[in-house]
Amino acid sequence: MYNKEDKILIIGAGGQIGIELVQELSLLYGSSNVIAADLKPIEALEVNPFEKLDVLDKDALLGVIKKHKISHVYLLAALLSATGEQNPMFAWKLNMEGLFNVLDLAKEKHISRVYWPSSIAVFGPTTPRINTPQYTVMEPTTVYGISKQAGERWCEWYFHKYGVDVRSLRYPGLIGWKSAPGGGTTDYAVHIFHEALKNKTYECFLSADTALPMMHMEDAIRATIEIMHAPAENIKIRGSYNLAGISFTPEQIAAEIKKHIPDFTITYKTDFRQDIANSWPQSILEDEARNDWKWSAKYNLPSLVKNMLQNLA
Ligand code: NAD
Ligand code: AKB
């Protein structure tokens, strides 16, 4: 259910998710109703109105919301797990203050709906790592994960306290061919395709047997749009929903790529991101998303690999 009158603001529109989300929402609402905002202009998005905006500047954010009569905000600006560990205090500031600015403007009724993504990074080494359920032990060990866990609790609090219609998904690592990843631990699963096609070899920064949940960007964008368009009464979780995606190791994705590029080889040289990956689940359960708003993913590992190689080639 969506209303053609809604006007959308995507903050962090120049990032890995933003570029694809702007394009998909533009198909539904029309390009002129989907406003792309980021710190700097976005070459890939020529047709949508663009606003140069720092989400930490609440007055400027309100100005953009009023100027375009925005109803829905998708807040994507954040530092991810790897870059967050390099700059912890700034990661905390950006990830939390950006969220507060948007939630406060929703509380003050300047906007009627908010989307804010969480991550599998909310889980930690004490979480059951296989088939991680929605409700379980959560002791994240990265600044990024701590900010996402805190953000989830704040979203729920703004919903209960002020009735803010905020919706959220715990994305796994996202894999798409239209845009580059921005500093996460799961980025290898995008880089591997570019290197396989260009050089037929890839040096992976995670070990061969590191299983992590991942998802094709097309599924992630569809999940985002579906949860934002679901009737409010179906959204039973106002923290964030687990999404399962597909779980695989570098060795397994490399073997799948080899079916298409037989002379592809992979080598391994782990770095600090290995410790982050070791603290995250290997596989996730998504029963609540399936039951509440009827979520179902389309891609498995073979179809994801085929799609990525075809499009990047
Ligand atoms: P990204 O790093 O690719 O993009 C973030 C964008 O935000 C960039 O274009 C950046 O210029 C912009 N930005 C940074 N600071 C800003 C500011 N102060 N004001 C306005 N814009 C600013 O990130 P992404 O991968 O697209 O992720 C988007 C969101 O989804 C993040 O909250 C991230 O935690 C979450 N997420 C992503 C993944 C993934 O695999 N990509 C997985 C789980 C969760
Ligand atoms: C990261 O690796 O930081 C992100 C994520 C899973 O949140 N891709």
Tab-separated table of C-alpha atoms and ligand atoms in Angstrom:
chain	number	residue	atom	x	y	z
A	1	MET	CA	0.000	0.000	0.000
A	2	TYR	CA	1.545	3.269	-1.004
A	3	ASN	CA	0.263	6.728	-1.547
A	4	LYS	CA	1.406	8.466	-4.721
A	5	GLU	CA	1.153	11.781	-2.855
A	6	ASP	CA	4.003	10.843	-0.509
A	7	LYS	CA	7.304	12.623	-0.941
A	8	ILE	CA	10.460	10.781	-0.096
A	9	LEU	CA	13.817	11.975	1.252
A	10	ILE	CA	16.745	9.558	1.167
A	11	ILE	CA	19.667	10.670	3.339
A	12	GLY	CA	22.953	9.002	2.369
A	13	ALA	CA	21.563	8.462	-1.133
A	14	GLY	CA	25.037	8.241	-2.691
A	15	GLY	CA	25.965	5.070	-0.811
A	16	GLN	CA	25.736	1.374	-1.674
A	17	ILE	CA	22.063	1.070	-0.728
A	18	GLY	CA	20.999	4.643	-1.466
A	19	ILE	CA	21.747	4.579	-5.177
A	20	GLU	CA	19.576	1.503	-5.719
A	21	LEU	CA	16.838	2.583	-3.329
A	22	VAL	CA	16.461	5.974	-5.029
A	23	GLN	CA	16.114	4.241	-8.392
A	24	GLU	CA	13.494	1.738	-7.202
A	25	LEU	CA	11.429	4.271	-5.279
A	26	SER	CA	11.523	6.575	-8.303
A	27	LEU	CA	9.785	3.864	-10.330
A	28	LEU	CA	6.923	3.939	-7.803
A	29	TYR	CA	6.655	7.612	-6.920
A	30	GLY	CA	8.270	9.342	-9.916
A	31	SER	CA	11.800	10.803	-9.845
A	32	SER	CA	10.664	14.296	-8.906
A	33	ASN	CA	9.093	12.926	-5.687
A	34	VAL	CA	12.220	11.113	-4.510
A	35	ILE	CA	14.791	13.569	-3.190
A	36	ALA	CA	18.385	12.360	-2.904
A	37	ALA	CA	20.482	13.922	-0.123
A	38	ASP	CA	24.136	13.381	0.681
A	39	LEU	CA	27.282	15.252	1.643
A	40	LYS	CA	28.271	15.608	-2.008
A	41	PRO	CA	26.593	15.345	-5.432
A	42	ILE	CA	25.871	11.835	-6.743
A	43	GLU	CA	26.886	11.178	-10.339
A	44	ALA	CA	24.836	7.975	-10.631
A	45	LEU	CA	21.590	9.817	-9.816
A	46	GLU	CA	21.096	12.484	-12.445
A	47	VAL	CA	17.344	12.747	-12.631
A	48	ASN	CA	16.287	13.053	-8.985
A	49	PRO	CA	16.311	16.378	-7.156
A	50	PHE	CA	19.500	16.542	-5.074
A	51	GLU	CA	20.129	18.282	-1.742
A	52	LYS	CA	23.608	18.686	-0.306
A	53	LEU	CA	22.881	17.871	3.320
A	54	ASP	CA	24.706	16.906	6.488
A	55	VAL	CA	22.255	14.884	8.588
A	56	LEU	CA	23.982	16.195	11.716
A	57	ASP	CA	22.671	19.680	10.877
A	58	LYS	CA	19.100	19.445	12.179
A	59	ASP	CA	18.079	22.936	10.994
A	60	ALA	CA	19.275	22.206	7.467
A	61	LEU	CA	17.456	18.866	7.565
A	62	LEU	CA	14.231	20.546	8.617
A	63	GLY	CA	14.733	23.119	5.830
A	64	VAL	CA	14.963	20.349	3.220
A	65	ILE	CA	11.923	18.566	4.670
A	66	LYS	CA	9.856	21.750	4.532
A	67	LYS	CA	11.136	22.817	1.105
A	68	HIS	CA	10.101	19.525	-0.508
A	69	LYS	CA	7.101	18.802	1.752
A	70	ILE	CA	8.681	15.452	2.660
A	71	SER	CA	6.490	12.771	4.245
A	72	HIS	CA	8.855	9.764	4.447
A	73	VAL	CA	12.553	9.778	5.349
A	74	TYR	CA	14.928	6.886	4.677
A	75	LEU	CA	18.015	7.482	6.828
A	76	LEU	CA	21.009	5.657	5.343
A	77	ALA	CA	23.899	7.906	6.411
A	78	ALA	CA	26.168	5.985	8.792
A	79	LEU	CA	29.704	4.696	9.315
A	80	LEU	CA	29.801	0.923	8.854
A	81	SER	CA	31.604	-1.748	10.886
A	82	ALA	CA	35.148	-1.498	9.516
A	83	THR	CA	35.325	2.294	9.141
A	84	GLY	CA	33.513	2.649	12.471
A	85	GLU	CA	36.300	0.794	14.293
A	86	GLN	CA	38.856	3.175	12.717
A	87	ASN	CA	36.954	6.242	13.900
A	88	PRO	CA	34.846	5.112	16.869
A	89	MET	CA	33.808	8.422	18.387
A	90	PHE	CA	32.735	9.869	15.048
A	91	ALA	CA	30.882	6.635	14.185
A	92	TRP	CA	28.924	6.947	17.419
A	93	LYS	CA	28.184	10.627	16.770
A	94	LEU	CA	27.034	10.159	13.174
A	95	ASN	CA	25.074	6.961	13.748
A	96	MET	CA	23.261	8.225	16.848
A	97	GLU	CA	22.824	11.975	16.318
A	98	GLY	CA	21.687	11.489	12.723
A	99	LEU	CA	19.012	9.093	13.979
A	100	PHE	CA	17.917	11.427	16.794
A	101	ASN	CA	17.579	14.343	14.361
A	102	VAL	CA	15.251	12.336	12.140
A	103	LEU	CA	13.258	10.757	14.986
A	104	ASP	CA	12.777	14.168	16.620
A	105	LEU	CA	11.439	15.680	13.395
A	106	ALA	CA	9.018	12.751	13.158
A	107	LYS	CA	8.006	13.274	16.793
A	108	GLU	CA	7.366	16.957	15.946
A	109	LYS	CA	5.147	15.749	13.038
A	110	HIS	CA	7.269	17.237	10.244
A	111	ILE	CA	7.355	13.758	8.672
A	112	SER	CA	4.990	10.812	9.028
A	113	ARG	CA	7.217	7.750	8.501
A	114	VAL	CA	10.885	6.845	8.993
A	115	TYR	CA	13.019	4.004	7.674
A	116	TRP	CA	16.287	3.307	9.465
A	117	PRO	CA	18.365	0.183	8.796
A	118	SER	CA	19.955	-1.906	11.493
A	119	SER	CA	22.378	-4.771	10.891
A	120	ILE	CA	23.451	-8.283	11.871
A	121	ALA	CA	26.173	-6.313	13.727
A	122	VAL	CA	23.740	-5.935	16.654
A	123	PHE	CA	24.697	-9.497	17.609
A	124	GLY	CA	27.941	-10.427	19.321
A	125	PRO	CA	30.144	-13.358	20.335
A	126	THR	CA	27.748	-14.470	23.102
A	127	THR	CA	24.837	-14.718	20.634
A	128	PRO	CA	24.011	-18.247	19.350
A	129	ARG	CA	25.781	-18.063	15.970
A	130	ILE	CA	23.749	-20.596	14.014
A	131	ASN	CA	20.097	-19.895	13.218
A	132	THR	CA	20.187	-16.731	15.333
A	133	PRO	CA	16.603	-15.920	16.346
A	134	GLN	CA	14.967	-12.481	16.550
A	135	TYR	CA	15.134	-12.434	20.345
A	136	THR	CA	18.391	-13.609	21.858
A	137	VAL	CA	21.521	-12.482	23.692
A	138	MET	CA	22.900	-9.323	22.061
A	139	GLU	CA	26.313	-8.089	23.184
A	140	PRO	CA	27.862	-6.416	20.118
A	141	THR	CA	31.599	-5.745	20.278
A	142	THR	CA	31.959	-3.107	17.526
A	143	VAL	CA	31.087	0.570	17.872
A	144	TYR	CA	28.923	0.119	14.789
A	145	GLY	CA	27.035	-2.778	16.389
A	146	ILE	CA	26.626	-0.906	19.661
A	147	SER	CA	25.205	2.095	17.751
A	148	LYS	CA	22.794	-0.157	15.843
A	149	GLN	CA	21.624	-1.911	18.999
A	150	ALA	CA	21.123	1.412	20.782
A	151	GLY	CA	19.388	2.787	17.674
A	152	GLU	CA	16.943	-0.128	17.672
A	153	ARG	CA	16.015	0.538	21.270
A	154	TRP	CA	15.564	4.265	20.572
A	155	CYS	CA	13.346	3.549	17.550
A	156	GLU	CA	11.130	1.373	19.690
A	157	TRP	CA	11.077	4.028	22.431
A	158	TYR	CA	10.034	6.800	20.006
A	159	PHE	CA	7.293	4.521	18.698
A	160	HIS	CA	5.884	3.729	22.137
A	161	LYS	CA	6.378	7.168	23.653
A	162	TYR	CA	5.438	9.426	20.729
A	163	GLY	CA	3.809	7.146	18.167
A	164	VAL	CA	6.617	7.689	15.631
A	165	ASP	CA	6.022	5.320	12.699
A	166	VAL	CA	9.579	4.017	12.376
A	167	ARG	CA	10.406	0.759	10.596
A	168	SER	CA	13.667	-1.136	10.432
A	169	LEU	CA	15.447	-4.219	9.100
A	170	ARG	CA	18.594	-5.934	10.335
A	171	TYR	CA	20.291	-6.291	6.959
A	172	PRO	CA	22.857	-9.018	6.396
A	173	GLY	CA	25.859	-8.090	4.185
A	174	LEU	CA	24.472	-6.664	0.939
A	175	ILE	CA	25.694	-7.639	-2.515
A	176	GLY	CA	24.786	-5.622	-5.590
A	177	TRP	CA	26.305	-4.712	-8.934
A	178	LYS	CA	25.116	-1.114	-9.270
A	179	SER	CA	27.051	0.470	-6.409
A	180	ALA	CA	30.193	-0.044	-4.330
A	181	PRO	CA	30.186	-1.007	-0.643
A	182	GLY	CA	31.203	1.635	1.882
A	183	GLY	CA	33.513	0.186	4.542
A	184	GLY	CA	31.945	-2.952	6.001
A	185	THR	CA	33.195	-6.390	7.028
A	186	THR	CA	31.037	-8.088	4.393
A	187	ASP	CA	32.460	-5.976	1.516
A	188	TYR	CA	34.603	-8.896	0.306
A	189	ALA	CA	31.477	-10.505	-1.148
A	190	VAL	CA	31.145	-7.587	-3.598
A	191	HIS	CA	34.875	-7.068	-4.301
A	192	ILE	CA	35.288	-10.741	-5.187
A	193	PHE	CA	33.080	-10.374	-8.288
A	194	HIS	CA	34.937	-7.333	-9.628
A	195	GLU	CA	38.306	-9.018	-9.130
A	196	ALA	CA	37.113	-12.338	-10.567
A	197	LEU	CA	36.050	-10.610	-13.779
A	198	LYS	CA	39.060	-8.288	-14.000
A	199	ASN	CA	41.993	-10.382	-12.721
A	200	LYS	CA	40.579	-13.914	-12.237
A	201	THR	CA	41.973	-13.890	-8.712
A	202	TYR	CA	41.028	-12.378	-5.364
A	203	GLU	CA	42.813	-11.978	-2.037
A	204	CYS	CA	40.158	-12.244	0.671
A	205	PHE	CA	40.474	-10.445	4.013
A	206	LEU	CA	38.359	-13.103	5.761
A	207	SER	CA	39.353	-16.756	6.194
A	208	ALA	CA	38.056	-19.482	3.859
A	209	ASP	CA	35.568	-20.861	6.392
A	210	THR	CA	34.038	-17.615	7.708
A	211	ALA	CA	30.297	-18.058	7.225
A	212	LEU	CA	28.209	-14.866	7.269
A	213	PRO	CA	24.641	-14.027	6.259
A	214	MET	CA	24.468	-12.049	3.006
A	215	MET	CA	21.696	-10.845	0.712
A	216	HIS	CA	21.312	-9.747	-2.915
A	217	MET	CA	20.675	-6.003	-3.033
A	218	GLU	CA	17.522	-6.564	-5.092
A	219	ASP	CA	16.018	-8.594	-2.214
A	220	ALA	CA	17.154	-6.005	0.338
A	221	ILE	CA	15.578	-3.113	-1.592
A	222	ARG	CA	12.351	-5.073	-2.031
A	223	ALA	CA	12.269	-5.879	1.701
A	224	THR	CA	12.801	-2.198	2.483
A	225	ILE	CA	9.985	-1.067	0.230
A	226	GLU	CA	7.687	-3.851	1.438
A	227	ILE	CA	8.130	-3.054	5.125
A	228	MET	CA	7.636	0.665	4.440
A	229	HIS	CA	4.399	-0.034	2.557
A	230	ALA	CA	2.988	-2.646	4.940
A	231	PRO	CA	-0.052	-1.640	7.027
A	232	ALA	CA	1.140	-0.163	10.334
A	233	GLU	CA	-0.703	-2.814	12.356
A	234	ASN	CA	1.390	-5.545	10.676
A	235	ILE	CA	4.622	-4.023	11.969
A	236	LYS	CA	4.768	-5.714	15.335
A	237	ILE	CA	8.466	-5.082	15.907
A	238	ARG	CA	9.503	-1.439	16.172
A	239	GLY	CA	13.113	-2.221	17.006
A	240	SER	CA	14.280	-4.076	13.891
A	241	TYR	CA	13.403	-7.285	12.014
A	242	ASN	CA	15.874	-10.118	11.351
A	243	LEU	CA	16.350	-10.935	7.663
A	244	ALA	CA	18.011	-14.272	6.938
A	245	GLY	CA	19.525	-13.810	3.497
A	246	ILE	CA	21.920	-16.516	2.330
A	247	SER	CA	24.736	-17.874	4.489
A	248	PHE	CA	28.023	-18.815	2.836
A	249	THR	CA	31.784	-18.747	3.350
A	250	PRO	CA	34.420	-17.171	1.034
A	251	GLU	CA	35.348	-20.706	-0.021
A	252	GLN	CA	31.748	-21.467	-0.993
A	253	ILE	CA	31.203	-18.279	-3.010
A	254	ALA	CA	34.564	-18.792	-4.727
A	255	ALA	CA	33.509	-22.332	-5.709
A	256	GLU	CA	30.273	-20.952	-7.161
A	257	ILE	CA	32.169	-18.290	-9.131
A	258	LYS	CA	34.499	-21.003	-10.457
A	259	LYS	CA	31.507	-22.655	-12.125
A	260	HIS	CA	31.346	-19.582	-14.385
A	261	ILE	CA	35.064	-18.624	-14.458
A	262	PRO	CA	36.924	-21.961	-14.181
A	263	ASP	CA	40.409	-20.426	-13.783
A	264	PHE	CA	39.348	-18.125	-10.924
A	265	THR	CA	41.483	-18.502	-7.793
A	266	ILE	CA	41.136	-17.142	-4.265
A	267	THR	CA	43.815	-16.547	-1.626
A	268	TYR	CA	43.389	-15.489	1.997
A	269	LYS	CA	45.095	-12.807	4.071
A	270	THR	CA	43.007	-11.941	7.098
A	271	ASP	CA	43.037	-8.549	8.825
A	272	PHE	CA	41.165	-6.846	11.688
A	273	ARG	CA	37.846	-7.520	9.962
A	274	GLN	CA	38.232	-11.233	10.761
A	275	ASP	CA	37.615	-10.527	14.459
A	276	ILE	CA	34.484	-8.578	13.585
A	277	ALA	CA	33.193	-11.388	11.374
A	278	ASN	CA	33.931	-13.957	14.105
A	279	SER	CA	31.627	-12.050	16.455
A	280	TRP	CA	28.640	-12.117	14.065
A	281	PRO	CA	26.076	-14.861	13.391
A	282	GLN	CA	26.712	-17.428	10.690
A	283	SER	CA	23.025	-17.803	9.880
A	284	ILE	CA	19.837	-16.018	10.900
A	285	LEU	CA	16.163	-16.873	11.367
A	286	GLU	CA	13.515	-14.522	9.949
A	287	ASP	CA	10.190	-16.010	11.123
A	288	GLU	CA	8.821	-12.664	12.373
A	289	ALA	CA	9.367	-10.880	9.041
A	290	ARG	CA	7.743	-13.794	7.220
A	291	ASN	CA	4.740	-13.871	9.542
A	292	ASP	CA	4.148	-10.157	10.119
A	293	TRP	CA	4.563	-8.647	6.651
A	294	LYS	CA	4.922	-11.784	4.511
A	295	TRP	CA	8.588	-11.435	3.619
A	296	SER	CA	10.166	-13.950	1.269
A	297	ALA	CA	13.582	-13.626	-0.411
A	298	LYS	CA	14.151	-14.531	-4.049
A	299	TYR	CA	17.871	-15.233	-4.376
A	300	ASN	CA	19.975	-18.224	-3.343
A	301	LEU	CA	23.759	-18.488	-3.759
A	302	PRO	CA	23.787	-19.865	-7.351
A	303	SER	CA	21.278	-17.291	-8.624
A	304	LEU	CA	23.061	-14.442	-6.800
A	305	VAL	CA	26.422	-15.377	-8.326
A	306	LYS	CA	24.952	-15.777	-11.801
A	307	ASN	CA	23.153	-12.427	-11.570
A	308	MET	CA	26.227	-10.561	-10.310
A	309	LEU	CA	28.552	-11.960	-12.973
A	310	GLN	CA	26.074	-11.365	-15.799
A	311	ASN	CA	25.452	-7.764	-14.826
A	312	LEU	CA	29.047	-6.837	-14.031
A	313	ALA	CA	30.352	-8.455	-17.197
B	1	NAD	P1	27.485	3.654	2.532
B	1	NAD	O1	28.670	3.904	3.399
B	1	NAD	O2	27.693	3.001	1.206
B	1	NAD	O3	26.684	5.003	2.276
B	1	NAD	C1	26.448	5.952	3.277
B	1	NAD	C2	26.206	7.278	2.596
B	1	NAD	O4	25.939	8.249	3.620
B	1	NAD	C3	27.411	7.806	1.807
B	1	NAD	O5	27.022	8.186	0.506
B	1	NAD	C4	27.880	9.013	2.611
B	1	NAD	O6	28.422	10.068	1.817
B	1	NAD	C5	26.582	9.448	3.283
B	1	NAD	N1	26.829	10.217	4.495
B	1	NAD	C6	27.813	10.025	5.419
B	1	NAD	N2	27.737	10.961	6.376
B	1	NAD	C7	26.690	11.751	6.067
B	1	NAD	C8	26.107	12.887	6.679
B	1	NAD	N3	26.618	13.406	7.803
B	1	NAD	N4	25.035	13.440	6.108
B	1	NAD	C9	24.505	12.944	4.950
B	1	NAD	N5	25.029	11.872	4.318
B	1	NAD	C10	26.097	11.287	4.869
B	1	NAD	O7	26.445	2.814	3.411
B	1	NAD	P2	25.377	1.747	2.904
B	1	NAD	O8	26.074	0.442	2.755
B	1	NAD	O9	24.580	2.291	1.796
B	1	NAD	O10	24.498	1.610	4.229
B	1	NAD	C11	23.374	2.428	4.466
B	1	NAD	C12	22.777	2.030	5.805
B	1	NAD	O11	22.445	0.633	5.782
B	1	NAD	C13	23.689	2.229	7.007
B	1	NAD	O12	22.926	2.608	8.116
B	1	NAD	C14	24.245	0.850	7.236
B	1	NAD	O13	24.605	0.664	8.564
B	1	NAD	C15	23.084	-0.026	6.864
B	1	NAD	N6	23.495	-1.370	6.503
B	1	NAD	C16	24.187	-1.601	5.366
B	1	NAD	C17	24.592	-2.888	5.047
B	1	NAD	C18	25.359	-3.195	3.800
B	1	NAD	O14	25.804	-4.343	3.620
B	1	NAD	N7	25.555	-2.242	2.906
B	1	NAD	C19	24.269	-3.962	5.906
B	1	NAD	C20	23.585	-3.674	7.094
B	1	NAD	C21	23.176	-2.384	7.370
B	2	AKB	C1	29.146	-4.247	7.489
B	2	AKB	O1	29.836	-5.233	7.141
B	2	AKB	O2	29.508	-3.406	8.312
B	2	AKB	C2	27.756	-4.121	6.908
B	2	AKB	C3	26.769	-4.740	7.811
B	2	AKB	C4	26.531	-6.202	7.757
B	2	AKB	O3	26.176	-4.074	8.604
B	2	AKB	N1	27.761	-4.685	5.594
